[in-house]
Tab-separated table of C-alpha atoms in Angstrom:
chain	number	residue	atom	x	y	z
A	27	UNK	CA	3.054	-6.868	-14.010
A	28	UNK	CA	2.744	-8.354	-17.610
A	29	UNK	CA	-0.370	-11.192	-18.170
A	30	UNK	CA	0.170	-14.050	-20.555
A	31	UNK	CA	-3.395	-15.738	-21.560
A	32	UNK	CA	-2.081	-19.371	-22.623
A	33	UNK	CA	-5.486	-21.443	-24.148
A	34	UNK	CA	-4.986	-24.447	-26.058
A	35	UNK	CA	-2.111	-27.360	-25.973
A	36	UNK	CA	0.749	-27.479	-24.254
A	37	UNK	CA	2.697	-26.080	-26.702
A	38	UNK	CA	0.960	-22.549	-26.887
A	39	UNK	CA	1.277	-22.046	-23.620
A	40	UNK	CA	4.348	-19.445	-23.848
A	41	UNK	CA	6.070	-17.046	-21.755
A	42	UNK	CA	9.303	-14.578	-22.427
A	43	UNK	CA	11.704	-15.798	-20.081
A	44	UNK	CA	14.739	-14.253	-21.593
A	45	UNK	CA	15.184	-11.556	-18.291
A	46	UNK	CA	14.412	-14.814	-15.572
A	47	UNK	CA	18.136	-16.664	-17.621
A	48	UNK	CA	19.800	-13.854	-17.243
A	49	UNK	CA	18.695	-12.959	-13.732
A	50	UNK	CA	19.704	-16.493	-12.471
A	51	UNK	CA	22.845	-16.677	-14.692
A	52	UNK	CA	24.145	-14.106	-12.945
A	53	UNK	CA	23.091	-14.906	-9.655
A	54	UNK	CA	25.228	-18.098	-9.889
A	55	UNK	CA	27.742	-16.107	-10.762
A	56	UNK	CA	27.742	-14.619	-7.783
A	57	UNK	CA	26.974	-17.595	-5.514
A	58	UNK	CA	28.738	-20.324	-6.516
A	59	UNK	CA	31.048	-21.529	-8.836
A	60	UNK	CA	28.563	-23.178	-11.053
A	61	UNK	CA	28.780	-23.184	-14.624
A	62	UNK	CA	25.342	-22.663	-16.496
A	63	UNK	CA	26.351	-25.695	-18.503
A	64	UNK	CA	26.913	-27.868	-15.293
A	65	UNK	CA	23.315	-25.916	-14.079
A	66	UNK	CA	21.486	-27.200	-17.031
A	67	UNK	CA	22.984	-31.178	-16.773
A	68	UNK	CA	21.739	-31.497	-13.427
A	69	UNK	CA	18.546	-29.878	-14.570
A	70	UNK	CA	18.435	-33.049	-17.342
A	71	UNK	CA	18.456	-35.350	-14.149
A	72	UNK	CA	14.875	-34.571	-14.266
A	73	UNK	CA	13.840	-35.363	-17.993
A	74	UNK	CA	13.707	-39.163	-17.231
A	75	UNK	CA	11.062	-38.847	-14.704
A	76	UNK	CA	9.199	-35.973	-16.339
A	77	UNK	CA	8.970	-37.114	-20.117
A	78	UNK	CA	7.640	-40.943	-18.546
A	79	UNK	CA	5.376	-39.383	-16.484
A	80	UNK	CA	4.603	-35.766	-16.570
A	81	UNK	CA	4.816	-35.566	-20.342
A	82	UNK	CA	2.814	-32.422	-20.503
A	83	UNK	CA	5.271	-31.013	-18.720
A	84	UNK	CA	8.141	-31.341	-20.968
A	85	UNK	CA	5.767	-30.167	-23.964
A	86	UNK	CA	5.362	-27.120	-22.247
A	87	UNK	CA	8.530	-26.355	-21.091
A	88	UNK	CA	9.628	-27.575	-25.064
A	89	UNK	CA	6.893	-25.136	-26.459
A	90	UNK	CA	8.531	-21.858	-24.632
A	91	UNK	CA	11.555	-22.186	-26.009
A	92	UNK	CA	9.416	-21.760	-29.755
A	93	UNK	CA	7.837	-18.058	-28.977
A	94	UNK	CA	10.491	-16.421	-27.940
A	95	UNK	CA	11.580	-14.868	-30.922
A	96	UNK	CA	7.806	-13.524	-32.034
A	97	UNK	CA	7.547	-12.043	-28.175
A	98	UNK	CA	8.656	-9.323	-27.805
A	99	UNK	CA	7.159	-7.897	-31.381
A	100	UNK	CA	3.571	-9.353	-29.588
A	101	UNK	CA	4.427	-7.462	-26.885
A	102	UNK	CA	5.257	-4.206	-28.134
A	103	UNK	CA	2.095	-4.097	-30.106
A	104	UNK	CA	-0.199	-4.670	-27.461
A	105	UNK	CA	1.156	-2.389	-24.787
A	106	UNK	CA	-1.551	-0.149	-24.794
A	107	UNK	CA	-3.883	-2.462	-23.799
A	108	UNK	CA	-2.761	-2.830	-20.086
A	109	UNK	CA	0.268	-5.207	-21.324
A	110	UNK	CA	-2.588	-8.287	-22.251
A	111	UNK	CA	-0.730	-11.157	-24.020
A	112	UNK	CA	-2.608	-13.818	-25.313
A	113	UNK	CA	-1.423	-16.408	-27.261
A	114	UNK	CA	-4.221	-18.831	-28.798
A	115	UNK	CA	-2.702	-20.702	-31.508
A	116	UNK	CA	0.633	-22.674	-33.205
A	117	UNK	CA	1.101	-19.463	-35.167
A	118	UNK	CA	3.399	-18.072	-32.803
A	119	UNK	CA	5.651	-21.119	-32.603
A	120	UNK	CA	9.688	-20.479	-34.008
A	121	UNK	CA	12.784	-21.291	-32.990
A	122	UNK	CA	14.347	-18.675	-30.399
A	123	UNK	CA	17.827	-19.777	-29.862
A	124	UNK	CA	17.131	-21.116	-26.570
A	125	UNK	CA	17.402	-23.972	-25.667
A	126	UNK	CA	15.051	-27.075	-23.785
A	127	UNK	CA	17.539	-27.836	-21.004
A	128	UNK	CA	17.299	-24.190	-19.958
A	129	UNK	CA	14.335	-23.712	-19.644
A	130	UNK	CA	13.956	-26.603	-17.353
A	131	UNK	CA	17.116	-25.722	-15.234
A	132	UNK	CA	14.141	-22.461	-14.383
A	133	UNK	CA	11.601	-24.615	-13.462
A	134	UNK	CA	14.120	-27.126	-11.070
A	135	UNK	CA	16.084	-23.862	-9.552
A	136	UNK	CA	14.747	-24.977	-6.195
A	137	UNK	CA	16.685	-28.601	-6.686
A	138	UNK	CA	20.003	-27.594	-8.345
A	139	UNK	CA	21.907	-25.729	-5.805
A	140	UNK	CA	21.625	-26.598	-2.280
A	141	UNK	CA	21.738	-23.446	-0.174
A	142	UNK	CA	22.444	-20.970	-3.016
A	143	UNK	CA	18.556	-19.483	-3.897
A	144	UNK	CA	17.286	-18.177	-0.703
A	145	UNK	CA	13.934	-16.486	-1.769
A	146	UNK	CA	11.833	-16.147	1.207
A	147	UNK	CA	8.123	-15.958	1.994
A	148	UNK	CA	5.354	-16.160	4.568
A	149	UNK	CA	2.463	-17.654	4.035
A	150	UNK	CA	-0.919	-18.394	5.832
A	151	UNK	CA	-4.055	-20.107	5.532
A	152	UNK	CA	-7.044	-18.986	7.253
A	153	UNK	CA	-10.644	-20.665	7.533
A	154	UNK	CA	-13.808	-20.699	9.138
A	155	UNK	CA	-17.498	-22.111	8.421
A	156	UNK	CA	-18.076	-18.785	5.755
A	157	UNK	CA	-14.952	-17.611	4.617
A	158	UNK	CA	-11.704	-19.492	3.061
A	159	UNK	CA	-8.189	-17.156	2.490
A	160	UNK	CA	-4.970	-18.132	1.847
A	161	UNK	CA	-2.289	-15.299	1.860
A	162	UNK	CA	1.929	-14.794	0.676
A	163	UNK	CA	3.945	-12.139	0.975
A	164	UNK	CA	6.834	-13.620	-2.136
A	165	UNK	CA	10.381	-12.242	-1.404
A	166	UNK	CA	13.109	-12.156	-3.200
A	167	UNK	CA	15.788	-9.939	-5.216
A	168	UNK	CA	14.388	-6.724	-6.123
A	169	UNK	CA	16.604	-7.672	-9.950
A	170	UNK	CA	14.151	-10.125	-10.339
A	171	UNK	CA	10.823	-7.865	-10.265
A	172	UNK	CA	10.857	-7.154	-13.649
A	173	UNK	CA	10.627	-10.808	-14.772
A	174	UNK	CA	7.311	-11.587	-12.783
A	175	UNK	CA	4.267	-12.241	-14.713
A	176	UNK	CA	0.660	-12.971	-13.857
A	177	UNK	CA	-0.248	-16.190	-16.236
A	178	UNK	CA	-3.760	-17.708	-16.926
A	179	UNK	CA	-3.406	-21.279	-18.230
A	180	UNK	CA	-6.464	-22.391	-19.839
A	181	UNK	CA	-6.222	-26.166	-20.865
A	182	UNK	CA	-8.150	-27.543	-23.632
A	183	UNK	CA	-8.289	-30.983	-21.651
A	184	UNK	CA	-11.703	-29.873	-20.176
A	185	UNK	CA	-11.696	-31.553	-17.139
A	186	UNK	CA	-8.614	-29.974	-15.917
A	187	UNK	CA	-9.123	-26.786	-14.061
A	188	UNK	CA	-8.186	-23.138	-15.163
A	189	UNK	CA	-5.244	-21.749	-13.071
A	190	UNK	CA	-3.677	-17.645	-12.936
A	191	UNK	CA	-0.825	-17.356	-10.958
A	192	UNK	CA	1.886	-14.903	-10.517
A	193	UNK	CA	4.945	-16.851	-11.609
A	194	UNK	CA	8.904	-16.020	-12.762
A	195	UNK	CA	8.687	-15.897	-16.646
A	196	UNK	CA	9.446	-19.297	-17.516
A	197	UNK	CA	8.724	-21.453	-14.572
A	198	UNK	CA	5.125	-23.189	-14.928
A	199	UNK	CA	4.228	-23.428	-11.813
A	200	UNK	CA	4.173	-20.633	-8.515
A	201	UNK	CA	1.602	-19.177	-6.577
A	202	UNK	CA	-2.166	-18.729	-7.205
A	203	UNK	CA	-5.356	-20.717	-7.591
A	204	UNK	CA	-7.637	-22.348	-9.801
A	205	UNK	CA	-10.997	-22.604	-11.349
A	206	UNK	CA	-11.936	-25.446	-8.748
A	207	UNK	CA	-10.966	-22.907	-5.724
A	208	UNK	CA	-7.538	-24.881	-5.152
A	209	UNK	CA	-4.860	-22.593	-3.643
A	210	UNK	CA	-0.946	-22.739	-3.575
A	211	UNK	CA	1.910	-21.077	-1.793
A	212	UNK	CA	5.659	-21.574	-1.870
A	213	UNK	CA	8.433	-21.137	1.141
A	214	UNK	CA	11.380	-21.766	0.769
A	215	UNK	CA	13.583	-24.121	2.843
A	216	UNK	CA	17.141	-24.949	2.906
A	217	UNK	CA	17.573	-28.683	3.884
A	218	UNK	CA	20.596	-31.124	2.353
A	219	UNK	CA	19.272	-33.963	-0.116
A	220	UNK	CA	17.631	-34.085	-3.579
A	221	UNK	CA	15.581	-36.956	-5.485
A	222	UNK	CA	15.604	-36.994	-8.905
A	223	UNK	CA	12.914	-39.394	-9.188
A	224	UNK	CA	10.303	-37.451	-7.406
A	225	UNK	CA	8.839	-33.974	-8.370
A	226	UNK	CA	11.001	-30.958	-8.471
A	227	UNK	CA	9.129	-28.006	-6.211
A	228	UNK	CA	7.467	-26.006	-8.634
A	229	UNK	CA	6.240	-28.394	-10.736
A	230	UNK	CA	4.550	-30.180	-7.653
A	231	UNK	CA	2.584	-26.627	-7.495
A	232	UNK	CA	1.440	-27.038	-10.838
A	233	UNK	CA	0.525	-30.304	-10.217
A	234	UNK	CA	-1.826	-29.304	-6.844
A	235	UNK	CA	-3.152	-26.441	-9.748
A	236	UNK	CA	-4.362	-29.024	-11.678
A	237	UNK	CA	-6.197	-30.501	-9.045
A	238	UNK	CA	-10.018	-30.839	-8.226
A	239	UNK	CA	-9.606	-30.221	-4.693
A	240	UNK	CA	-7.003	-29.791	-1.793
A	241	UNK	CA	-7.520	-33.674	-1.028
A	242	UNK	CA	-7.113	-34.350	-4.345
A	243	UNK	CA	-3.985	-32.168	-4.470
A	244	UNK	CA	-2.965	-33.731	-1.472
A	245	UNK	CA	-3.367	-37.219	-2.620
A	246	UNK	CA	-0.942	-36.875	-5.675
A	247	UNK	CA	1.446	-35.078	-4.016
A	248	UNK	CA	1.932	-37.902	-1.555
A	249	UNK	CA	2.053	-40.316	-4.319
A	250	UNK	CA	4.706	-39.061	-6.277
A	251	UNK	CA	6.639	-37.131	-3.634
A	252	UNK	CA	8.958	-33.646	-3.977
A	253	UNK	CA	12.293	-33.865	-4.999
A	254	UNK	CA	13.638	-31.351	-2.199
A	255	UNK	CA	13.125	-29.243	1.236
A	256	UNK	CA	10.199	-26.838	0.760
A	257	UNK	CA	6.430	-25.833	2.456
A	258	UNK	CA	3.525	-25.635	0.240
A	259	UNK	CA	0.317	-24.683	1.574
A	260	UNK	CA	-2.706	-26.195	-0.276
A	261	UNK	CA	-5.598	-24.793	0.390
A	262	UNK	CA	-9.775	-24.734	-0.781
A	263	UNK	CA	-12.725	-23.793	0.428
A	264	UNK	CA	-12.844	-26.838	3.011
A	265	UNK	CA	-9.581	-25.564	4.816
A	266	UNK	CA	-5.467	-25.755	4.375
A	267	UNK	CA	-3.458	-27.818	4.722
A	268	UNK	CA	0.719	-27.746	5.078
A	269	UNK	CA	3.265	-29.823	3.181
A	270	UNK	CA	6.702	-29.876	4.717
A	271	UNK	CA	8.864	-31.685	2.210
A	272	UNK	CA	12.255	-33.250	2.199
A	273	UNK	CA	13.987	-34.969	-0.577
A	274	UNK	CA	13.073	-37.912	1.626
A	275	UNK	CA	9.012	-37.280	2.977
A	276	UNK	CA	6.956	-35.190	3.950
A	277	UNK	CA	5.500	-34.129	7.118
A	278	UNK	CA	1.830	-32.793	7.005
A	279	UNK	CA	0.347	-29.589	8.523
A	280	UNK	CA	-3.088	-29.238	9.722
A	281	UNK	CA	-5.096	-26.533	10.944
A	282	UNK	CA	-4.773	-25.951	14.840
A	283	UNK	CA	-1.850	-28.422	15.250
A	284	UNK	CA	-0.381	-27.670	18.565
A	285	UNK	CA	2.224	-24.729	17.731
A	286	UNK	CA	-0.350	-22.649	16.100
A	287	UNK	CA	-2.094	-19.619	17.761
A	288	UNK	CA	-5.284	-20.703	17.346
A	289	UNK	CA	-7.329	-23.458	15.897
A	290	UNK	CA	-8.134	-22.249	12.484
A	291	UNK	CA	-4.889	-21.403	10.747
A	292	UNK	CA	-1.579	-22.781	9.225
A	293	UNK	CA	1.366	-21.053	9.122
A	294	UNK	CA	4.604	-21.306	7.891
A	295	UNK	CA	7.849	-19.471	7.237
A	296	UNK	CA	11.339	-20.382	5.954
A	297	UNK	CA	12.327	-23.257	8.308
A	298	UNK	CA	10.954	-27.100	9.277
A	299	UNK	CA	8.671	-27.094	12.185
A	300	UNK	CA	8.604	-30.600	12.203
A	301	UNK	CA	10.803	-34.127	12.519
A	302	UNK	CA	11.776	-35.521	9.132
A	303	UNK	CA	13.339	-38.946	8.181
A	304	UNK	CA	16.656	-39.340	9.687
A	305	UNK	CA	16.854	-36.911	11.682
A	306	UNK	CA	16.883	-34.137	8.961
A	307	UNK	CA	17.369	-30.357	9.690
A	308	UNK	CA	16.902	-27.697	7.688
A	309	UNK	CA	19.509	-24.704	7.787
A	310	UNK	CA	18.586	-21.569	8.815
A	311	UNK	CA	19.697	-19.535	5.857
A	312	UNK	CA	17.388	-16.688	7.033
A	313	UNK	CA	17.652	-16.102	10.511
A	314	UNK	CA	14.327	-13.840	10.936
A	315	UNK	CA	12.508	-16.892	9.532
A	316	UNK	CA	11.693	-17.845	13.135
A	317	UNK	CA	10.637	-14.317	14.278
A	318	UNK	CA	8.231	-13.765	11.265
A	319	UNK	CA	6.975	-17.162	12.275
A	320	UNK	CA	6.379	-15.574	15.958
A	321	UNK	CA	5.266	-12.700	14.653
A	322	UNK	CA	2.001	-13.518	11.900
A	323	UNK	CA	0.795	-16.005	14.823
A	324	UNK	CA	0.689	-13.070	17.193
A	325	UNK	CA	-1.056	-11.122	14.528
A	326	UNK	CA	-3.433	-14.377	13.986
A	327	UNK	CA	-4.231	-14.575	17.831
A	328	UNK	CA	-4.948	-10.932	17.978
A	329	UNK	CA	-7.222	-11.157	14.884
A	330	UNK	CA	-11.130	-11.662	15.081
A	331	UNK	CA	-12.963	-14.756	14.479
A	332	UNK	CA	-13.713	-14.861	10.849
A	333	UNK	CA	-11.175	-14.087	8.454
A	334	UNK	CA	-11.443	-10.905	6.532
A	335	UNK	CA	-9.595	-9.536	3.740
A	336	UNK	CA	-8.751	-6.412	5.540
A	337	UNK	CA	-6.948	-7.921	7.857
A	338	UNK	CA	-5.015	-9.971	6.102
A	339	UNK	CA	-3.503	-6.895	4.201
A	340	UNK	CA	-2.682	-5.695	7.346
A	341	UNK	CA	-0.866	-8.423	8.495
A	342	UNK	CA	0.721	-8.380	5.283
A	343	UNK	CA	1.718	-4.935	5.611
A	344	UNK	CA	3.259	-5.820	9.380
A	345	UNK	CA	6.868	-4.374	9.798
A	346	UNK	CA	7.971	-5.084	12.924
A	347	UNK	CA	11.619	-6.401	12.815
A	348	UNK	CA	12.252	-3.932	9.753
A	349	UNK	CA	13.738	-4.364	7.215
A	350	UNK	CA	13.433	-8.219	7.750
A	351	UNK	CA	9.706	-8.433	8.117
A	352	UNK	CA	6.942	-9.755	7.145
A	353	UNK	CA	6.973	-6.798	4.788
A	354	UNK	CA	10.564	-7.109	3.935
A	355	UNK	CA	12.827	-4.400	2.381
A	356	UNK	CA	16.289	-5.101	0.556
A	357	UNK	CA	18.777	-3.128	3.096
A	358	UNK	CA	21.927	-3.325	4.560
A	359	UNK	CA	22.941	-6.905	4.604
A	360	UNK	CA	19.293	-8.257	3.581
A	361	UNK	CA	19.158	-8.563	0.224
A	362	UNK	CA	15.608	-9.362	-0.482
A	363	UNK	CA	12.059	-7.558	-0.576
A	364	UNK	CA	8.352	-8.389	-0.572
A	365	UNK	CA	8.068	-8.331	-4.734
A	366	UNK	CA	4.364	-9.330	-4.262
A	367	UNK	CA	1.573	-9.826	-1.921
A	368	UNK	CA	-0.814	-12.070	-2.715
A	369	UNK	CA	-4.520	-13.110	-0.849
A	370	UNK	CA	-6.742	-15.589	-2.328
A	371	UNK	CA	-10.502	-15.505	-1.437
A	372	UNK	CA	-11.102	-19.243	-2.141
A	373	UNK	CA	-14.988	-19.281	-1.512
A	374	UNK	CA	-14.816	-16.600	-4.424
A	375	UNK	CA	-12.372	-17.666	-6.591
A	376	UNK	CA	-10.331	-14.654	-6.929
A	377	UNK	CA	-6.766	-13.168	-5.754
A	378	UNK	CA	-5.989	-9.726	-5.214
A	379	UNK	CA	-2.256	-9.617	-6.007
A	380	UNK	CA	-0.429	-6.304	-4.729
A	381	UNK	CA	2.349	-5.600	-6.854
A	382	UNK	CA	5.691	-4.689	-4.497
A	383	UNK	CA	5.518	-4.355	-0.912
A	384	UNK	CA	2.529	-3.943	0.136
A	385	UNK	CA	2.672	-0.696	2.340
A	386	UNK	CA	4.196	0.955	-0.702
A	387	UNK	CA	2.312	-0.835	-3.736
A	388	UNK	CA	3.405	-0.393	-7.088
A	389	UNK	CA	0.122	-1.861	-8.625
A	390	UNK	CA	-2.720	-3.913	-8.112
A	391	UNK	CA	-4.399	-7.203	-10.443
A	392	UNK	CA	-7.047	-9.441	-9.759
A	393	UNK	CA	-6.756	-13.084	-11.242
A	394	UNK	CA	-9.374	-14.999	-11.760
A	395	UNK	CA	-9.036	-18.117	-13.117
């Protein structure tokens, strides 16, 4: 998996995202009868909200469209050193052919298509008085592998955190943690209704990044809302904490709410758990999302007292219900596999990031933001 080192203004912070376009180009193709052009004007739904107030945003997403060209070249170059891209300067910045609304249609995938991406993941938190984790296994299309980066944003607004994630090339905000111990994780739910006026999915993970703390995460989350049906787990040193969103609220998770195994955990799969506004359901576009559920709180319940990182790989590794597992293998009619692990040691402030599935790894980083 390639790192990208991004230090400086928005506008350095770059990424080749020419293999995510095509990936999801053709995946529409496939799935729907959407048009890339009629992709990319719903993606411009967004700009109002994002360029009044997430300006940053919009810089960033403007200032990877200006690398692309230069790359590849950078790329090529520095291949022997472990793949290690850093950019650090303007220097880099020239027009690539692509263009802005693109680039944000990647970053508002989540929003554009109900019930046409159906990436899948499960996710845990897991806490006691010495130890904070928070774990993924990230599924998806085995096509889309080869686009996955591991990216270390370091701002040069100083009182915003450091963040490395793993992260499609081209969306700015995924999975990982940050220099104030603040975890993510993504799953993926399919539920009707989007709200262009709140924050599309992924960007909301940026935003909980670029916070001080899961209550401060938390806090601006709530404020500004998320513009369609997904779970992200926030998590720190103090504990986790669950955000099951709708285009309409969201409904909170704590630790040891009354479906979980035990009292220090959250868990969550591909599917709401609990009431929303209205009467909202989500759809159960996977239908093992429920059994992996089941299945990692068993695993929890079985598991000692204080989390430990070796346990948590095993859990990660856990099979049962092959091939749509908590280790999950594209076969037969299932068309996605674990394409990373991922378990942050939040007390520490490091991830260990298994590359493929995890009982058959393909490599292994460390980020540490």
């Amino acid at each position: 998996m390639r790192t990208v080192v991004c230090h400086g203004s928005p506008y350095d912070a770059s990424k080749e995202i020419h293999g995510s376009l095509d990936f999801y180009k053709t995946l529409l193709k496939q799935k729907s009868s959407m048009s890339w052009a009629e992709v990319c004007r719903t993606a411009l739904k967004f700009q109002p909200l994002l360029e009044t107030t997430f300006p940053n945003y919009m810089q960033e997403i403007r200032g990877e469209i200006f690398v692309l060209s230069l790359t590849y070249y950078y790329i090529s170059m520095l291949a022997w050193s472990g793949w290690h891209l850093c950019y650090t300067g303007s220097k880099f910045c020239s027009g690539a052919g692509v263009d802005v609304k693109s680039v944000l249609a990647l970053n508002v995938r989540t929003e554009i298509a109900y019930g046409m991406f159906d990436d899948g993941c499960t996710a845990f938190s897991w806490r006691n008085p010495s130890a904070s984790f928070l774990a993924q296994n990230w599924d998806w299309e085995d096509d889309q592998a080869p686009n996955l980066i591991s990216l270390h944003i370091a701002p040069l607004d100083t009182s915003k955190p450091t963040i490395h994630m793993v992260t499609e090339a081209g969306i700015i905000g995924k999975v990982g943690l940050n220099s104030k111990g603040v975890g993510v994780t993504l799953n993926a739910i399919k539920a009707e209704g989007v709200d262009f006026t709140r924050l599309p999915c992924h960007l909301a993970l940026r935003l909980a990044l670029e916070s001080s703390s899961r209550v401060d995460a938390i806090g601006k989350l709530g404020k500004v809302g998320v513009a369609s049906a997904c779970h992200i787990t926030i998590a720190d040193y103090t504990g986790g904490t669950g955000l099951e969103c709708s285009s309409m609220d969201i409904a909170w998770l704590n630790m040891g709410d009354f479906m979980e195994s035990r009292p220090d955990i959250i868990t969550h799969t591909n599917h709401f758990v609990h009431n929303h506004k209205n009467g909202l359901k989500s759809v159960m576009f996977m239908p093992d999302s429920e059994a992996r559920l089941a299945r990692l709180r068993e695993l929890l319940a079985q598991s000692g007292p204080k989390p430990e990182f070796e346990r948590i790989e095993e859990i990660l590794k856990d099979e049962k219900g092959y091939p749509t597992s908590i280790c999950r293998q594209a076969k037969g009619e299932n068309t996605t596999s674990t394409l990373f692990s991922i378990i942050m040691n939040l007390r520490q402030l490091k991830a260990t990031v298994i590359v493929g599935r995890p009982v058959d790894p393909q490599g292994v980083l460390e980020l540490k933001p």
